[in-house]
Every structure is written in structure tokens, then in C-alpha cells.
Amino acid sequence: MGTLQGKGVCGGIAIGRIHFLEQRTRTVTQRNVPDEAAECARFMASHAVALEQVAALQEKALREVGEKEAAVFEIHQMMLEDEDYLDAIREIITNESVNAEYAVSVTREEFARIFSEMDDPYMQGRAADVRDISNRLLDCLEGKETDLTLGNEPMVVAARDLTPSETIQLDKSRVLAFVTGGGSSNSHTAILARTLGLPAVIGVGDALSARLDGDMAVVDGFTGTIYVDPDADTLQAMRKRQEEEKARQAMLLEYRGKPNRTVDGTEVLVYANIGSVSELELVKKYDAGGIGLFRSEFLFLDSDAFPDENVQFAAYRKVAKDMGGKRSIIRTLDVGADKQIGYFNLDAEENPALGLRGLRLCLARPDMFRVQLRALARASAFGNIAVMFPMVASVWEVEETRAILESVFADLRRDGVAYNESMEIGVMIETPAAAVISDRLADMVDFFSIGTNDLTQYTLAVDRQNASLDRFCDPHHEAVLRLIELVVQNAHAKDAWVGICGELAADMSVTETFLRMGVDELSVSPPKVLELRKRISEINLA
Ligand code: PEP
Ligand code: MG
């Protein structure tokens, strides 16, 4: 038996085999082939596999998000079957007597260039699609798995690091736990693990390597210890703890249907944070009163091209309808910094956390922003949708945003499309600037939602992604708590309400502090909802 130590970022015990996800690098070499016809046949065989994969992805998208999302994969199918594209590849193989991989990579670049030089922005966007299908073909030719498929047996997923787009592609029903070499408590892998209630350990370092692939392991998400190839005693002890944890979870389920009420009768809203439509099931299972944060960027991360208005509308409408009138706060696109998306073609930045992210990126690309706002407004006719904007620092940003929203509403009225005219509008308080001027911002919105992950990062000047700075990244810091209190006071003075949707909302050691401040709503990962309800019921503010 060997042990590895990292930091536990989501409690729980998992027992299973390790599946190590390798970082994907791709180098294509040019080779001469003796038999061009045989090489063309090899190419067409891989092509058939790629087509099958795309059809399967289309089905998955249909099941999980809806028709419009699946449309991207229809485009991929069409491209894969495009005769010009196929002829170009086969001609290179035949005329130059070269391997199929090389022919695909040359054709990929040529077609991507043609698309990106077109005038129509829609056609320009197809460059990313042609790259995507070509890369899939390369993987098929090399016998590699393009998708992060995990086999039939649920596994402990290990990786040096996982990007948000990699985590979204994983079939979560096959994941027992996450273990990463790098990462920090507030990284999106950690957040995703908490959303799904899966044990997670990060910051294990170089000891976590591909050599462990296939080994049995016990992951203790409470202590951050991983037992590789555990002996019989360890296995028995950890199985017992796993049972105890199951019993605790079953006890918490008894809190379903109960109010979030303190001993003295103070009530507070407890909502859930989610990142995809498929997580709506968890919101219901754990009986959250609403959605306090829908991280809409995961819709964009899960796609190979910009999701169009109808794709977005389908997802937001599903949230609105499924929640049956319960308030569902959808945050507009928050990419940049740690959440990079290839097809956005963002310039590399020296300091991405201080760069073009969140609302800044949306204001820099108003056409894209309008598409999202229109989809959100249309969905608001189907339920209780509220919208909020991330990474605000200045009053003018909110003024400009509201003006764009107003003109989107005007377009909808002109087109005779229904929307909820009194849809609530909020901003996230994630920068010290926004907290300090929250008295001014409160005049312009219905609510605030405090993003303590970023508020801590920017207040303490500590990179939330840097695991070695975890000691300095203290969300209980007096400066952070004082800013939160200031925001609550400023909001209430202007009749705005305040929620907290950062990870601190689930920290039961400060629940009483937040209730004493007068926080109106706490939004936590779905599996934390009932634990928080239990905690609230034990507090006496009198
Ligand atoms: C936050 O910053 O606290 C937050 C909720 O947003 P995200 O973690 O997605 O940046
Ligand atoms: Mg944030």
C-alpha cells in the first residue's frame, strides 16, 4: 500500500480504480506510403468511426441539453461528409503518397483558413468546427479516444490538472472521485466536485502520475489522503467510514420539505449553484428553494462553437420550466481568467485574473452579449428567471449593461416576442470596488449576489488558482467579512436583497455571522443544501 497526500476539497470516501487522464498533445509527422489506395481505405475506415462518435455526441447533447445544442454536431456531421473536404484529403494522400494524418492536418489548416477569411461572422465561426472534426479524425486514425470516456466501471478520475472544458466532457455518472496534482480549493474542478457531491483531493503534486492508472485506491476527501493499493485493514476501516457517511447523508435527506428557519424563527433562503441543465435533478433531489447561481459559461465551454440564441434559449427555458416558478438566477457569461474557450480567440494576457473577463468581455463583444440577453429574456416568459452580471467594478459598466438590456427588450417588443418585463436584475459583488460602491450600485439593481471566491481573491490580492497560496487565501479575513457586511447594509438601505453564492456560503462556521449581518439568501452546491438547512435550524439569533 502507498499513500499520497493532498488537500481534501470535498468530503466523502470513494473506493475504486484510478483512471489517469493524460494531457493531450498532438504532433503530426509526414510519412511516405507505398500504397495510396490502402492509405485512402485506412482513412475512410477512421472516417466512419469519427462519424459514429459525432452521432453519439449529438444524442448525448439532445438528452442533456436539447435540440438546439445538438445542432452543432449536425454541422460536424455535414462537414465530415462534405465531398470537397474528403476529396482534398484523398487527393493529398494520392498525389503526394503521404500518410492520412498528414493529409488531414494540411486540409484542416487550409479549410480553417478559408472559413476564417470569409466576411460572414457565422462562416468565420465554422473554422473552429473544421479544426474540431479534423482533430477527431486524427484521433481516430491514431486509435486514440477523442472523448474523455471512462469505461463502464465507475472510476477515480486522476489528472495533473483538469480544465473546466475537460470536466464538462466527462460522463459524471462514471466518476467516483476527483484527484488532481495541481489545482486549488476554489478551482472549478473543486467547485464541480462539490456540486456533484463527489470526494475530491487536489494539490497531490508529482506523486500523482500515469503509473497509477488502473491501481485500486481509496480517496478520503475529508483528510485529503489517497491510499493506493490499500491493504485489507485500511479497506475495511474505510468501508466502515463510507457506510457512516452514507447514514449521515440519509439523515440529512429527512430535512427535505422543511423550512430554513432558526430557533428564534428567522427565515433565510437557501438556493443551489449549478453549472448545467443536467444538474437540475440535484436541485430537486436536495430540495433547494431556487437557483442562486447558474454558471452559464459551462454551456459555452461544453460546445465547440458559440452557442446560438436558440441553443441558449432552450437551456434557459428548461431551467425556468423545471424550476416551476422558483427563482432561478442565471449569470451571464463569465469567461476569461481560468475559464478559457478556444473559439473566443482571446489574446493571451499577462494577468488573466485582472484581464478581459466576465462582464468586461461581454461589453467588449456586445453582439455576442445581446444574443445571450435575448435568449435569457425570451426564457423569462416561461418561469421566474433573474439575471445577474459578474465581475462588476464600476457604475458605468452597469449603466452600459442596462442600456444594452433595454434595447434587447425593445427589439423583443418590436418582434412581438414575450418576456417578463419585471425580470429581476442583479450584479455580483466580486471586486472590492463593487463592495465599496454598493450604495450606488444598489440604486440600479434588484439584488446583489456576493461571489466570495473572487471577492477574497481581489481583496487579499491572492490568486485563487495558485495552490501554494492557499494559506494566504483566507475567506474569513476580516477585510472580506467587513466588505460583506457593508454590502448587506448598503443593499438593505435601498430595498435591494443580498445573497452569497461563493463557496463561503457553504461554510457552516460563518452561517451565524451571515444571518446576524442580515444576508437574505445563501446559495450552495446542491449536496450542501440540507446540511445548511440543518445548521440554520440549530442557530438562535435571539
Ligand atoms: C465567486 O467568485 O465567488 C463566484 C461565485 O463565481 P465563480 O466561482 O464562478 O468565479
Ligand atoms: Mg467569480
Coordinates of C-alpha atoms and ligand atoms in Angstrom, one line a residue:
M1 CA 0.0 0.0 0.0
G2 CA 1.2 3.6 -0.7
T3 CA -0.3 6.8 0.5
L4 CA -0.5 10.2 -1.3
Q5 CA -1.4 13.4 0.4
G6 CA -3.2 16.4 -1.0
K7 CA -5.9 18.7 0.1
G8 CA -9.4 17.5 0.5
V9 CA -11.8 19.9 -1.1
C10 CA -15.0 17.9 -1.0
G11 CA -15.6 15.4 1.8
G12 CA -16.6 11.8 1.2
I13 CA -14.9 8.4 0.7
A14 CA -14.5 6.7 -2.6
I15 CA -13.2 3.3 -3.4
G16 CA -12.3 2.2 -6.9
R17 CA -9.7 2.0 -9.7
I18 CA -7.7 5.1 -10.8
H19 CA -8.3 6.3 -14.4
F20 CA -5.5 8.7 -15.2
L21 CA -6.3 11.3 -17.9
E22 CA -3.3 12.1 -19.9
Q23 CA -2.7 15.7 -21.2
R24 CA -3.4 15.6 -24.9
T25 CA -0.6 16.7 -27.2
R26 CA -0.7 16.2 -30.9
T27 CA 2.2 16.1 -33.3
V28 CA 1.6 15.0 -36.9
T29 CA 4.6 13.7 -38.9
Q30 CA 4.7 13.3 -42.6
R31 CA 5.5 9.8 -43.9
N32 CA 5.6 8.3 -47.4
V33 CA 3.2 5.5 -48.0
P34 CA 3.8 2.7 -50.6
D35 CA 0.1 2.0 -51.3
E36 CA -2.0 5.2 -51.7
A37 CA -5.2 3.2 -52.2
A38 CA -4.7 1.3 -49.0
E39 CA -4.0 4.6 -47.2
C40 CA -7.2 6.1 -48.5
A41 CA -9.1 3.0 -47.3
R42 CA -7.5 3.3 -43.9
F43 CA -8.6 7.0 -43.8
M44 CA -12.2 6.1 -44.8
A45 CA -12.3 3.5 -42.0
S46 CA -11.3 6.1 -39.4
H47 CA -13.8 8.5 -41.0
A48 CA -16.6 6.0 -40.3
V49 CA -15.6 5.8 -36.7
A50 CA -15.5 9.6 -36.4
L51 CA -19.0 9.9 -37.9
E52 CA -20.3 7.4 -35.3
Q53 CA -18.7 9.4 -32.5
V54 CA -20.3 12.6 -33.7
A55 CA -23.7 10.9 -33.9
A56 CA -23.3 9.7 -30.3
L57 CA -22.4 13.2 -29.1
Q58 CA -25.4 14.6 -30.9
E59 CA -27.6 12.1 -29.0
K60 CA -25.9 13.0 -25.7
A61 CA -26.5 16.7 -26.3
L62 CA -30.1 16.0 -27.2
R63 CA -30.6 14.1 -24.0
E64 CA -28.8 16.6 -21.8
V65 CA -29.4 20.0 -23.2
G66 CA -31.9 19.9 -26.1
E67 CA -32.4 20.1 -29.8
K68 CA -30.6 23.3 -30.5
E69 CA -27.4 22.3 -28.7
A70 CA -27.3 19.1 -30.7
A71 CA -27.3 21.2 -33.9
V72 CA -23.6 21.8 -33.6
F73 CA -23.0 18.1 -34.0
E74 CA -25.2 18.1 -37.0
I75 CA -22.9 20.7 -38.6
H76 CA -20.0 18.4 -37.7
Q77 CA -21.7 15.5 -39.4
M78 CA -22.3 17.6 -42.5
M79 CA -18.7 18.8 -42.6
L80 CA -17.4 15.3 -42.1
E81 CA -19.4 14.2 -45.1
D82 CA -18.6 17.2 -47.3
E83 CA -17.2 15.9 -50.6
D84 CA -14.8 18.8 -51.1
Y85 CA -13.3 18.2 -47.7
L86 CA -13.0 14.4 -48.2
D87 CA -11.6 14.9 -51.8
A88 CA -9.0 17.3 -50.6
I89 CA -7.7 14.8 -48.1
R90 CA -7.8 11.9 -50.5
E91 CA -6.0 13.9 -53.2
I92 CA -3.1 14.8 -50.9
I93 CA -2.7 11.1 -50.0
T94 CA -2.9 10.0 -53.6
N95 CA -0.9 12.8 -55.3
E96 CA 1.9 13.1 -52.7
S97 CA 2.0 9.4 -51.5
V98 CA 1.8 10.6 -47.9
N99 CA 0.1 9.3 -44.8
A100 CA -3.6 10.2 -44.0
E101 CA -2.7 12.0 -40.7
Y102 CA -0.5 14.5 -42.7
A103 CA -3.2 14.9 -45.3
V104 CA -5.8 15.6 -42.7
S105 CA -3.7 18.2 -40.9
V106 CA -2.9 20.1 -44.1
T107 CA -6.6 20.1 -45.1
R108 CA -7.6 21.2 -41.6
E109 CA -5.4 24.3 -41.9
E110 CA -6.4 25.1 -45.4
F111 CA -10.2 24.8 -44.7
A112 CA -9.9 26.7 -41.4
R113 CA -8.0 29.5 -43.3
I114 CA -10.7 29.7 -46.0
F115 CA -13.5 29.9 -43.3
S116 CA -11.8 32.4 -41.2
E117 CA -11.2 34.7 -44.2
M118 CA -14.9 34.8 -45.1
D119 CA -16.8 38.0 -44.4
D120 CA -19.8 36.4 -42.7
P121 CA -19.1 36.1 -39.0
Y122 CA -21.1 32.9 -38.9
M123 CA -18.9 31.3 -41.6
Q124 CA -15.8 32.5 -39.8
G125 CA -17.0 30.6 -36.7
R126 CA -17.0 27.4 -38.8
A127 CA -13.2 27.4 -38.7
A128 CA -13.3 26.1 -35.2
D129 CA -15.7 23.3 -36.4
V130 CA -13.4 22.2 -39.2
R131 CA -10.5 22.1 -36.7
D132 CA -12.6 20.1 -34.3
I133 CA -13.7 17.4 -36.9
S134 CA -10.1 17.2 -38.3
N135 CA -8.7 16.6 -34.8
R136 CA -11.3 14.0 -34.2
L137 CA -10.2 12.3 -37.5
L138 CA -6.6 12.4 -36.3
D139 CA -7.5 10.8 -33.0
C140 CA -9.4 8.1 -34.9
L141 CA -6.5 7.5 -37.2
E142 CA -4.2 7.2 -34.3
G143 CA -6.6 5.0 -32.4
K144 CA -6.9 7.5 -29.5
E145 CA -10.1 8.3 -27.7
T146 CA -11.2 11.8 -28.5
D147 CA -13.8 11.9 -25.8
L148 CA -12.9 11.6 -22.2
T149 CA -14.6 8.2 -22.0
L150 CA -14.2 6.4 -18.8
G151 CA -15.1 2.8 -19.5
N152 CA -18.0 1.0 -17.9
E153 CA -16.9 0.8 -14.4
P154 CA -17.1 4.0 -12.2
M155 CA -13.6 5.3 -11.6
V156 CA -11.4 7.6 -9.5
V157 CA -10.5 10.2 -12.1
A158 CA -7.0 11.4 -11.7
A159 CA -5.1 14.1 -13.7
R160 CA -2.3 16.5 -13.4
D161 CA -5.0 19.2 -13.8
L162 CA -8.4 19.4 -15.3
T163 CA -9.7 22.3 -17.2
P164 CA -13.3 23.3 -17.0
S165 CA -13.9 22.1 -20.5
E166 CA -12.4 18.7 -19.7
T167 CA -14.5 18.3 -16.6
I168 CA -17.7 19.1 -18.5
Q169 CA -17.0 16.4 -21.1
L170 CA -16.6 13.7 -18.5
D171 CA -19.6 11.4 -18.0
K172 CA -20.1 12.3 -14.4
S173 CA -22.1 9.1 -13.6
R174 CA -18.9 7.2 -14.1
V175 CA -16.8 9.3 -11.7
L176 CA -16.3 8.2 -8.1
A177 CA -13.9 11.0 -7.1
F178 CA -11.5 13.6 -8.5
V179 CA -7.8 13.7 -7.7
T180 CA -5.5 16.3 -9.2
G181 CA -1.8 17.0 -9.0
G182 CA -2.4 20.8 -9.1
G183 CA -5.4 22.9 -8.5
S184 CA -6.7 25.0 -5.6
S185 CA -9.7 24.9 -3.3
N186 CA -11.6 27.4 -5.5
S187 CA -10.6 25.9 -8.8
H188 CA -13.5 24.8 -11.0
T189 CA -12.7 21.2 -10.6
A190 CA -13.2 21.6 -6.8
I191 CA -16.4 23.5 -7.4
L192 CA -17.7 20.8 -9.8
A193 CA -16.8 18.1 -7.3
R194 CA -18.8 19.9 -4.6
T195 CA -21.7 20.4 -7.0
L196 CA -21.9 16.7 -7.6
G197 CA -21.1 15.8 -4.0
L198 CA -18.1 13.7 -5.1
P199 CA -15.0 13.3 -2.9
A200 CA -12.1 15.4 -4.3
V201 CA -8.5 15.8 -3.4
I202 CA -6.3 18.4 -5.1
G203 CA -2.6 19.5 -4.9
V204 CA -1.2 16.0 -4.7
G205 CA 1.8 17.1 -6.7
D206 CA 4.1 15.0 -9.0
A207 CA 3.5 11.8 -7.0
L208 CA 0.2 11.6 -8.9
S209 CA 1.4 10.1 -12.2
A210 CA 0.2 7.9 -15.1
R211 CA 1.9 4.9 -13.4
L212 CA -1.1 4.7 -11.1
D213 CA -3.5 4.1 -13.9
G214 CA -5.6 1.0 -13.1
D215 CA -4.5 0.8 -9.5
M216 CA -7.1 0.3 -6.7
A217 CA -7.4 3.4 -4.5
V218 CA -9.3 4.8 -1.6
V219 CA -9.9 8.5 -1.7
D220 CA -10.6 10.3 1.6
G221 CA -12.0 13.7 0.6
F222 CA -12.2 14.7 4.3
T223 CA -8.5 14.3 5.1
G224 CA -7.0 14.6 1.5
T225 CA -5.4 11.2 1.8
I226 CA -5.3 8.7 -1.1
Y227 CA -4.5 5.0 -0.2
V228 CA -3.1 3.4 -3.4
D229 CA -3.4 -0.4 -3.4
P230 CA -4.9 -0.4 0.1
D231 CA -4.3 -3.3 2.5
A232 CA -7.2 -5.3 3.9
D233 CA -7.3 -3.4 7.2
T234 CA -7.4 0.0 5.6
L235 CA -10.0 -1.1 3.1
Q236 CA -12.2 -2.4 6.0
A237 CA -11.8 0.7 8.0
M238 CA -12.6 3.0 5.0
R239 CA -15.6 0.9 4.0
K240 CA -16.9 1.4 7.6
R241 CA -16.4 5.2 7.3
Q242 CA -18.1 5.1 3.9
E243 CA -21.2 3.4 5.5
E244 CA -21.2 6.1 8.3
E245 CA -21.1 8.8 5.7
K246 CA -24.0 7.2 3.8
A247 CA -26.0 7.1 7.0
R248 CA -25.3 10.8 7.6
Q249 CA -26.4 11.6 4.1
A250 CA -29.6 9.6 4.6
M251 CA -30.3 11.5 7.9
L252 CA -29.9 14.8 6.1
L253 CA -32.5 13.8 3.5
E254 CA -35.0 14.0 6.3
Y255 CA -34.6 17.8 6.1
R256 CA -36.3 17.8 2.7
G257 CA -39.5 19.9 2.8
K258 CA -38.6 21.6 6.0
P259 CA -38.1 25.4 6.3
N260 CA -34.7 27.2 6.6
R261 CA -35.7 28.6 10.0
T262 CA -33.6 29.4 13.0
V263 CA -34.6 28.6 16.6
D264 CA -35.9 32.2 17.0
G265 CA -37.9 32.0 13.8
T266 CA -35.7 33.9 11.4
E267 CA -36.0 32.5 7.8
V268 CA -33.4 32.7 5.1
L269 CA -33.5 31.5 1.5
V270 CA -31.3 28.5 0.7
Y271 CA -30.6 28.1 -3.0
A272 CA -28.3 26.0 -5.2
N273 CA -25.4 26.7 -7.5
I274 CA -25.4 24.7 -10.8
G275 CA -23.4 24.7 -14.0
S276 CA -25.6 22.8 -16.3
V277 CA -29.1 21.8 -17.1
S278 CA -28.4 18.2 -16.1
E279 CA -27.8 19.4 -12.5
L280 CA -31.4 20.5 -12.2
E281 CA -32.1 17.0 -10.9
L282 CA -29.7 17.6 -8.0
V283 CA -31.5 20.9 -7.2
K284 CA -34.8 18.9 -6.8
K285 CA -33.2 16.0 -5.0
Y286 CA -31.8 18.2 -2.3
D287 CA -34.9 20.5 -2.2
A288 CA -33.2 23.9 -2.9
G289 CA -35.6 26.8 -2.8
G290 CA -34.3 28.2 -6.1
I291 CA -31.1 28.6 -8.1
G292 CA -28.8 31.2 -6.7
L293 CA -26.2 30.9 -9.4
F294 CA -26.4 29.2 -12.8
R295 CA -22.9 29.5 -14.3
S296 CA -24.0 29.9 -17.9
E297 CA -20.4 29.7 -19.2
F298 CA -20.5 25.9 -18.9
L299 CA -22.9 26.0 -21.9
F300 CA -20.2 27.7 -23.8
L301 CA -17.4 25.5 -22.5
D302 CA -19.3 22.4 -23.5
S303 CA -19.5 23.5 -27.1
D304 CA -17.1 23.6 -30.0
A305 CA -18.6 26.8 -31.3
F306 CA -20.5 29.8 -30.0
P307 CA -24.0 28.5 -28.8
D308 CA -26.5 30.5 -30.8
E309 CA -29.6 32.2 -29.5
N310 CA -31.9 29.2 -29.8
V311 CA -29.4 26.8 -28.2
Q312 CA -29.1 29.1 -25.2
F313 CA -32.8 29.8 -25.1
A314 CA -33.6 26.1 -25.0
A315 CA -31.3 25.7 -21.9
Y316 CA -32.6 28.7 -20.0
R317 CA -36.2 27.9 -20.8
K318 CA -35.6 24.4 -19.4
V319 CA -34.3 25.9 -16.2
A320 CA -37.3 28.2 -16.0
K321 CA -39.9 25.5 -16.6
D322 CA -38.3 22.8 -14.5
M323 CA -38.0 25.1 -11.5
G324 CA -41.7 25.7 -11.7
G325 CA -41.9 29.3 -10.6
K326 CA -39.0 29.2 -8.1
R327 CA -36.5 32.0 -8.6
S328 CA -33.6 30.9 -10.9
I329 CA -30.7 33.4 -11.2
I330 CA -28.8 33.0 -14.4
R331 CA -25.4 34.6 -14.5
T332 CA -24.3 35.9 -17.9
L333 CA -21.2 34.6 -19.5
D334 CA -18.2 34.7 -17.1
V335 CA -15.2 33.5 -19.2
G336 CA -11.6 34.7 -19.3
A337 CA -9.1 34.2 -16.4
D338 CA -9.3 30.5 -15.6
K339 CA -12.1 29.7 -18.0
Q340 CA -10.7 29.9 -21.5
I341 CA -12.6 29.0 -24.6
G342 CA -10.7 28.3 -27.8
Y343 CA -13.3 29.7 -30.3
F344 CA -13.4 33.0 -28.5
N345 CA -9.8 33.6 -29.7
L346 CA -8.9 35.7 -26.7
D347 CA -5.4 37.2 -26.7
A348 CA -3.0 35.8 -24.1
E349 CA -2.8 38.1 -21.1
E350 CA -0.1 38.7 -18.6
N351 CA -2.6 38.8 -15.7
P352 CA -5.8 37.0 -16.9
A353 CA -7.5 37.3 -13.5
L354 CA -7.2 41.1 -13.9
G355 CA -8.0 40.9 -17.6
L356 CA -10.8 40.8 -20.0
R357 CA -13.2 38.6 -18.1
G358 CA -16.8 38.4 -17.0
L359 CA -18.9 41.5 -17.9
R360 CA -15.8 43.2 -19.3
L361 CA -15.6 40.6 -22.1
C362 CA -19.4 40.9 -22.8
L363 CA -19.2 44.7 -23.0
A364 CA -16.2 44.3 -25.4
R365 CA -18.3 42.0 -27.6
P366 CA -21.8 43.5 -27.5
D367 CA -23.1 41.4 -30.4
M368 CA -22.4 38.2 -28.5
F369 CA -23.7 39.7 -25.3
R370 CA -27.0 40.7 -27.0
V371 CA -27.5 37.1 -28.1
Q372 CA -27.3 35.8 -24.6
L373 CA -29.5 38.6 -23.2
R374 CA -32.2 38.0 -25.8
A375 CA -32.2 34.2 -25.1
L376 CA -32.5 35.0 -21.3
A377 CA -35.3 37.5 -21.8
R378 CA -37.2 35.1 -24.0
A379 CA -36.8 32.3 -21.4
S380 CA -38.1 34.7 -18.7
A381 CA -41.6 34.3 -20.1
F382 CA -41.5 30.6 -19.0
G383 CA -40.8 31.0 -15.3
N384 CA -39.1 33.0 -12.6
I385 CA -35.7 33.9 -14.3
A386 CA -33.5 36.5 -12.8
V387 CA -30.3 37.7 -14.5
M388 CA -27.0 38.8 -12.9
F389 CA -23.7 40.1 -14.2
P390 CA -20.3 39.0 -13.0
M391 CA -17.1 41.0 -12.3
V392 CA -18.5 44.4 -12.0
A393 CA -16.2 47.2 -10.7
S394 CA -17.9 50.5 -11.9
V395 CA -21.2 52.2 -12.1
W396 CA -20.8 52.9 -15.8
E397 CA -20.5 49.2 -16.5
V398 CA -23.9 48.6 -15.1
E399 CA -25.3 51.6 -16.9
E400 CA -24.0 50.4 -20.2
T401 CA -25.3 46.9 -19.5
R402 CA -28.7 48.1 -18.6
A403 CA -28.8 50.2 -21.8
I404 CA -28.0 47.1 -23.8
L405 CA -30.6 45.1 -22.0
E406 CA -33.2 47.8 -22.6
S407 CA -32.5 47.8 -26.3
V408 CA -32.8 44.0 -26.3
F409 CA -36.2 44.3 -24.6
A410 CA -37.2 47.0 -27.2
D411 CA -36.3 44.5 -30.0
L412 CA -38.4 41.8 -28.4
R413 CA -41.4 44.2 -28.1
R414 CA -40.9 45.2 -31.8
D415 CA -40.8 41.5 -32.8
G416 CA -43.8 40.7 -30.6
V417 CA -41.8 38.2 -28.5
A418 CA -42.9 37.6 -24.9
Y419 CA -40.6 38.3 -22.0
N420 CA -41.1 39.1 -18.3
E421 CA -41.0 42.9 -18.1
S422 CA -40.3 42.8 -14.3
M423 CA -37.5 40.2 -14.6
E424 CA -35.1 40.8 -11.6
I425 CA -31.7 42.2 -12.4
G426 CA -28.7 41.8 -10.1
V427 CA -25.0 42.2 -10.0
M428 CA -22.3 40.0 -8.4
I429 CA -20.2 41.7 -5.8
E430 CA -16.8 40.2 -6.6
T431 CA -14.4 43.1 -6.5
P432 CA -13.6 45.3 -3.5
A433 CA -14.6 48.3 -5.8
A434 CA -18.1 46.9 -6.2
A435 CA -18.4 46.3 -2.5
V436 CA -17.3 49.8 -1.6
I437 CA -19.7 51.5 -4.1
S438 CA -22.5 49.1 -3.4
D439 CA -24.6 52.0 -2.1
R440 CA -24.5 53.4 -5.7
L441 CA -25.0 50.1 -7.4
A442 CA -28.0 49.3 -5.2
D443 CA -29.9 52.1 -6.9
M444 CA -29.6 50.3 -10.2
V445 CA -30.5 46.7 -9.4
D446 CA -32.9 44.5 -7.5
F447 CA -30.3 42.3 -5.8
F448 CA -26.7 41.6 -5.1
S449 CA -25.0 38.2 -5.1
I450 CA -21.7 38.2 -3.3
G451 CA -19.1 36.0 -5.1
T452 CA -16.8 35.3 -2.2
N453 CA -14.3 33.3 -4.3
D454 CA -13.4 36.3 -6.4
L455 CA -14.0 38.8 -3.6
T456 CA -11.4 37.0 -1.5
Q457 CA -9.0 36.8 -4.4
Y458 CA -9.2 40.5 -5.2
T459 CA -9.4 41.8 -1.7
L460 CA -6.4 39.9 -0.5
A461 CA -4.6 40.0 -3.8
V462 CA -4.2 36.2 -3.8
D463 CA -4.5 34.2 -7.0
R464 CA -7.4 31.7 -6.3
Q465 CA -5.8 29.2 -8.8
N466 CA -2.4 29.1 -7.0
A467 CA -2.5 26.1 -4.7
S468 CA 0.7 27.2 -2.9
L469 CA -1.1 30.4 -1.8
D470 CA -3.9 28.6 -0.1
R471 CA -2.6 29.7 3.4
F472 CA -3.0 33.3 2.4
C473 CA -6.3 32.9 0.6
D474 CA -8.5 33.2 3.8
P475 CA -12.1 34.0 3.0
H476 CA -12.6 34.6 6.8
H477 CA -10.2 37.5 6.6
E478 CA -11.7 40.5 8.5
A479 CA -11.4 42.6 5.3
V480 CA -13.6 40.2 3.4
L481 CA -16.2 39.9 6.2
R482 CA -16.4 43.7 6.7
L483 CA -17.0 44.2 2.9
I484 CA -19.8 41.6 3.0
E485 CA -21.4 43.4 6.0
L486 CA -21.1 46.8 4.2
V487 CA -22.7 45.3 1.1
V488 CA -25.7 44.0 3.1
Q489 CA -26.2 47.4 4.8
N490 CA -26.0 49.3 1.6
A491 CA -28.4 47.0 -0.2
H492 CA -31.0 47.0 2.6
A493 CA -30.9 50.8 2.8
K494 CA -32.1 50.8 -0.9
D495 CA -34.5 47.9 -0.6
A496 CA -32.3 45.5 -2.6
W497 CA -31.8 42.0 -1.3
V498 CA -28.5 40.2 -0.9
G499 CA -27.3 36.6 -1.4
I500 CA -24.0 34.9 -1.2
C501 CA -23.1 32.4 -3.9
G502 CA -19.4 31.9 -3.4
E503 CA -18.1 28.8 -1.7
L504 CA -18.1 30.7 1.7
A505 CA -21.9 30.4 1.7
A506 CA -21.5 26.7 2.5
D507 CA -19.0 27.2 5.3
M508 CA -21.1 26.4 8.3
S509 CA -18.7 28.1 10.7
V510 CA -19.8 31.5 9.4
T511 CA -23.5 30.8 8.8
E512 CA -24.4 32.5 12.1
T513 CA -22.3 35.5 11.2
F514 CA -24.1 35.9 7.9
L515 CA -27.5 35.6 9.5
R516 CA -26.6 38.2 12.0
M517 CA -25.5 40.5 9.2
G518 CA -28.9 40.0 7.6
V519 CA -27.9 38.1 4.5
D520 CA -31.2 37.2 2.7
E521 CA -30.1 34.2 0.7
L522 CA -27.3 31.6 0.7
S523 CA -26.6 29.6 -2.4
V524 CA -24.5 26.5 -2.1
S525 CA -23.8 23.3 -4.1
P526 CA -26.9 21.1 -4.2
P527 CA -25.5 18.4 -1.8
K528 CA -24.9 21.1 0.8
V529 CA -28.4 22.5 0.8
L530 CA -29.8 20.1 3.5
E531 CA -26.7 20.4 5.7
L532 CA -27.0 24.1 5.7
R533 CA -30.7 23.9 6.5
K534 CA -29.8 21.7 9.5
R535 CA -27.2 24.2 10.6
I536 CA -29.6 27.1 10.3
S537 CA -32.2 25.2 12.4
E538 CA -29.6 25.0 15.2
I539 CA -28.9 28.7 15.4
N540 CA -30.6 31.0 17.8
L541 CA -30.2 34.7 16.9
A542 CA -32.3 35.9 19.9
Ligands
PEP1 C1 -17.3 33.7 -7.0 O1 -16.4 34.3 -7.5 O2 -17.5 33.6 -5.7 C2 -18.3 33.1 -7.8 C3 -19.4 32.5 -7.3 O3 -18.1 33.0 -9.2 P1 -17.0 31.9 -9.8 O4 -16.5 31.0 -8.7 O5 -17.7 31.2 -10.9 O6 -15.9 32.8 -10.3
MG2 MG -16.5 34.8 -9.6

